[in-house]
Amino acid sequence: MILRWLILTVAFVILESCSSHKTDHRLVEIAANVSDDPNHAMSRLESICRDSLAEADRYFYDLLTIKARDKAYVIHTSDSLIRSVIEYYSHDKTNPLYPEALYYGGRVYSDMGDSPNAL
């Protein structure tokens, strides 16, 4: 339980330092637990209206969706979502979410059998 709160706190601090707006607390909580229970994370993400989120939160939501699906062993069949996420985070390469977006881009392309883009 202490480890979970520590991870949640670290994730929150990182996300707060990335932007001038406050990240939706639901996304912060999902981010802290997505690796432990990706199916629950997907279910929580589905309960959030993506269109009601601020722009930065929408891209974070998309990244969490890709991450949760990957952790739940759902095969990626399209690159449209990860391409937009990578494009968004590439505008600020110091953002700690940019390397994670690139990693999941590789995972998506790997699932799709596109080795050159996966690298």
PDB file of C-alpha atoms in Angstrom:
ATOM      1  CA  MET A   1       0.000   0.000   0.000  1.00  0.00           C
ATOM      2  CA  ILE A   2       2.845   2.391   0.824  1.00  0.00           C
ATOM      3  CA  LEU A   3       4.522   1.580  -2.502  1.00  0.00           C
ATOM      4  CA  ARG A   4       1.301   2.362  -4.366  1.00  0.00           C
ATOM      5  CA  TRP A   5       1.037   5.768  -2.668  1.00  0.00           C
ATOM      6  CA  LEU A   6       4.701   6.456  -3.367  1.00  0.00           C
ATOM      7  CA  ILE A   7       4.217   5.655  -7.060  1.00  0.00           C
ATOM      8  CA  LEU A   8       1.063   7.784  -7.147  1.00  0.00           C
ATOM      9  CA  THR A   9       2.897  10.694  -5.535  1.00  0.00           C
ATOM     10  CA  VAL A  10       5.854  10.446  -7.912  1.00  0.00           C
ATOM     11  CA  ALA A  11       3.538  10.229 -10.937  1.00  0.00           C
ATOM     12  CA  PHE A  12       1.601  13.244  -9.709  1.00  0.00           C
ATOM     13  CA  VAL A  13       4.761  15.310  -9.155  1.00  0.00           C
ATOM     14  CA  ILE A  14       6.083  14.424 -12.618  1.00  0.00           C
ATOM     15  CA  LEU A  15       2.807  15.287 -14.281  1.00  0.00           C
ATOM     16  CA  GLU A  16       2.466  18.541 -12.368  1.00  0.00           C
ATOM     17  CA  SER A  17       5.943  19.610 -13.410  1.00  0.00           C
ATOM     18  CA  CYS A  18       5.190  18.890 -17.075  1.00  0.00           C
ATOM     19  CA  SER A  19       2.546  21.503 -17.594  1.00  0.00           C
ATOM     20  CA  SER A  20       0.984  24.603 -16.220  1.00  0.00           C
ATOM     21  CA  HIS A  21      -2.442  23.040 -15.784  1.00  0.00           C
ATOM     22  CA  LYS A  22      -3.530  20.547 -13.178  1.00  0.00           C
ATOM     23  CA  THR A  23      -3.738  17.036 -14.558  1.00  0.00           C
ATOM     24  CA  ASP A  24      -7.072  15.344 -13.964  1.00  0.00           C
ATOM     25  CA  HIS A  25      -6.694  13.399 -10.710  1.00  0.00           C
ATOM     26  CA  ARG A  26      -8.470  10.370 -12.181  1.00  0.00           C
ATOM     27  CA  LEU A  27      -5.770  10.054 -14.835  1.00  0.00           C
ATOM     28  CA  VAL A  28      -3.027  10.370 -12.222  1.00  0.00           C
ATOM     29  CA  GLU A  29      -4.601   7.556 -10.199  1.00  0.00           C
ATOM     30  CA  ILE A  30      -4.988   5.367 -13.286  1.00  0.00           C
ATOM     31  CA  ALA A  31      -1.360   6.032 -14.271  1.00  0.00           C
ATOM     32  CA  ALA A  32      -0.178   4.914 -10.848  1.00  0.00           C
ATOM     33  CA  ASN A  33      -2.044   1.605 -11.098  1.00  0.00           C
ATOM     34  CA  VAL A  34      -2.041   0.748 -14.808  1.00  0.00           C
ATOM     35  CA  SER A  35       0.858  -1.705 -14.531  1.00  0.00           C
ATOM     36  CA  ASP A  36      -0.672  -3.522 -11.555  1.00  0.00           C
ATOM     37  CA  ASP A  37      -4.157  -3.932 -13.022  1.00  0.00           C
ATOM     38  CA  PRO A  38      -4.389  -2.938 -16.695  1.00  0.00           C
ATOM     39  CA  ASN A  39      -7.904  -4.339 -17.111  1.00  0.00           C
ATOM     40  CA  HIS A  40      -9.186  -2.160 -14.279  1.00  0.00           C
ATOM     41  CA  ALA A  41      -7.323   0.807 -15.785  1.00  0.00           C
ATOM     42  CA  MET A  42      -9.043   0.225 -19.147  1.00  0.00           C
ATOM     43  CA  SER A  43     -12.407   0.062 -17.442  1.00  0.00           C
ATOM     44  CA  ARG A  44     -11.745   3.294 -15.531  1.00  0.00           C
ATOM     45  CA  LEU A  45     -10.573   5.022 -18.709  1.00  0.00           C
ATOM     46  CA  GLU A  46     -13.764   3.971 -20.491  1.00  0.00           C
ATOM     47  CA  SER A  47     -15.785   5.645 -17.725  1.00  0.00           C
ATOM     48  CA  ILE A  48     -14.160   9.023 -18.440  1.00  0.00           C
ATOM     49  CA  CYS A  49     -15.549  11.235 -21.193  1.00  0.00           C
ATOM     50  CA  ARG A  50     -12.390  11.992 -23.187  1.00  0.00           C
ATOM     51  CA  ASP A  51     -13.955  15.022 -24.869  1.00  0.00           C
ATOM     52  CA  SER A  52     -14.492  16.726 -21.506  1.00  0.00           C
ATOM     53  CA  LEU A  53     -10.753  16.727 -20.749  1.00  0.00           C
ATOM     54  CA  ALA A  54      -8.274  19.527 -21.378  1.00  0.00           C
ATOM     55  CA  GLU A  55      -6.021  19.028 -24.426  1.00  0.00           C
ATOM     56  CA  ALA A  56      -3.004  17.818 -22.422  1.00  0.00           C
ATOM     57  CA  ASP A  57      -5.196  15.422 -20.482  1.00  0.00           C
ATOM     58  CA  ARG A  58      -6.715  14.036 -23.696  1.00  0.00           C
ATOM     59  CA  TYR A  59      -3.259  13.058 -24.952  1.00  0.00           C
ATOM     60  CA  PHE A  60      -2.355  11.632 -21.548  1.00  0.00           C
ATOM     61  CA  TYR A  61      -5.644   9.694 -21.635  1.00  0.00           C
ATOM     62  CA  ASP A  62      -4.702   8.329 -25.071  1.00  0.00           C
ATOM     63  CA  LEU A  63      -1.231   7.323 -23.861  1.00  0.00           C
ATOM     64  CA  LEU A  64      -2.742   5.581 -20.824  1.00  0.00           C
ATOM     65  CA  THR A  65      -5.219   3.784 -23.088  1.00  0.00           C
ATOM     66  CA  ILE A  66      -2.404   2.463 -25.263  1.00  0.00           C
ATOM     67  CA  LYS A  67      -0.346   1.513 -22.208  1.00  0.00           C
ATOM     68  CA  ALA A  68      -3.249  -0.286 -20.501  1.00  0.00           C
ATOM     69  CA  ARG A  69      -4.065  -2.235 -23.665  1.00  0.00           C
ATOM     70  CA  ASP A  70      -0.428  -3.199 -24.066  1.00  0.00           C
ATOM     71  CA  LYS A  71      -0.142  -4.332 -20.440  1.00  0.00           C
ATOM     72  CA  ALA A  72      -3.360  -6.369 -20.863  1.00  0.00           C
ATOM     73  CA  TYR A  73      -1.859  -8.087 -23.936  1.00  0.00           C
ATOM     74  CA  VAL A  74      -4.360  -6.568 -26.348  1.00  0.00           C
ATOM     75  CA  ILE A  75      -2.789  -6.679 -29.815  1.00  0.00           C
ATOM     76  CA  HIS A  76      -2.458  -3.234 -31.376  1.00  0.00           C
ATOM     77  CA  THR A  77      -3.946  -3.128 -34.874  1.00  0.00           C
ATOM     78  CA  SER A  78      -3.722   0.575 -35.718  1.00  0.00           C
ATOM     79  CA  ASP A  79      -1.092   3.262 -35.290  1.00  0.00           C
ATOM     80  CA  SER A  80      -3.377   6.303 -35.590  1.00  0.00           C
ATOM     81  CA  LEU A  81      -3.708   6.901 -31.835  1.00  0.00           C
ATOM     82  CA  ILE A  82      -0.025   6.475 -30.977  1.00  0.00           C
ATOM     83  CA  ARG A  83       1.027   8.646 -33.937  1.00  0.00           C
ATOM     84  CA  SER A  84      -1.027  11.561 -32.602  1.00  0.00           C
ATOM     85  CA  VAL A  85       0.329  11.000 -29.070  1.00  0.00           C
ATOM     86  CA  ILE A  86       3.935  10.965 -30.282  1.00  0.00           C
ATOM     87  CA  GLU A  87       3.309  14.060 -32.401  1.00  0.00           C
ATOM     88  CA  TYR A  88       1.852  15.901 -29.399  1.00  0.00           C
ATOM     89  CA  TYR A  89       4.682  15.000 -27.002  1.00  0.00           C
ATOM     90  CA  SER A  90       7.400  15.607 -29.622  1.00  0.00           C
ATOM     91  CA  HIS A  91       6.775  19.368 -29.313  1.00  0.00           C
ATOM     92  CA  ASP A  92       8.397  19.234 -25.858  1.00  0.00           C
ATOM     93  CA  LYS A  93      11.050  16.533 -25.867  1.00  0.00           C
ATOM     94  CA  THR A  94      11.917  17.319 -22.236  1.00  0.00           C
ATOM     95  CA  ASN A  95       8.484  16.103 -21.159  1.00  0.00           C
ATOM     96  CA  PRO A  96       8.998  12.830 -19.260  1.00  0.00           C
ATOM     97  CA  LEU A  97       6.040  11.323 -21.128  1.00  0.00           C
ATOM     98  CA  TYR A  98       7.769  11.722 -24.518  1.00  0.00           C
ATOM     99  CA  PRO A  99      10.106   8.694 -24.103  1.00  0.00           C
ATOM    100  CA  GLU A 100       7.161   6.625 -22.878  1.00  0.00           C
ATOM    101  CA  ALA A 101       5.153   7.640 -25.954  1.00  0.00           C
ATOM    102  CA  LEU A 102       8.075   6.569 -28.164  1.00  0.00           C
ATOM    103  CA  TYR A 103       8.336   3.248 -26.320  1.00  0.00           C
ATOM    104  CA  TYR A 104       4.654   2.495 -26.827  1.00  0.00           C
ATOM    105  CA  GLY A 105       4.990   3.573 -30.443  1.00  0.00           C
ATOM    106  CA  GLY A 106       7.545   0.792 -30.771  1.00  0.00           C
ATOM    107  CA  ARG A 107       5.191  -1.648 -29.068  1.00  0.00           C
ATOM    108  CA  VAL A 108       2.346  -0.730 -31.427  1.00  0.00           C
ATOM    109  CA  TYR A 109       4.498  -1.101 -34.546  1.00  0.00           C
ATOM    110  CA  SER A 110       5.928  -4.355 -33.221  1.00  0.00           C
ATOM    111  CA  ASP A 111       2.416  -5.768 -32.790  1.00  0.00           C
ATOM    112  CA  MET A 112       1.599  -4.652 -36.307  1.00  0.00           C
ATOM    113  CA  GLY A 113       4.673  -6.441 -37.692  1.00  0.00           C
ATOM    114  CA  ASP A 114       6.323  -3.191 -38.779  1.00  0.00           C
ATOM    115  CA  SER A 115       9.850  -3.770 -37.473  1.00  0.00           C
ATOM    116  CA  PRO A 116      11.508  -0.750 -39.142  1.00  0.00           C
ATOM    117  CA  ASN A 117       9.082   1.670 -37.478  1.00  0.00           C
ATOM    118  CA  ALA A 118       9.170  -0.277 -34.210  1.00  0.00           C
ATOM    119  CA  LEU A 119      12.879   0.485 -33.945  1.00  0.00           C
TER     120      LEU A 119
END
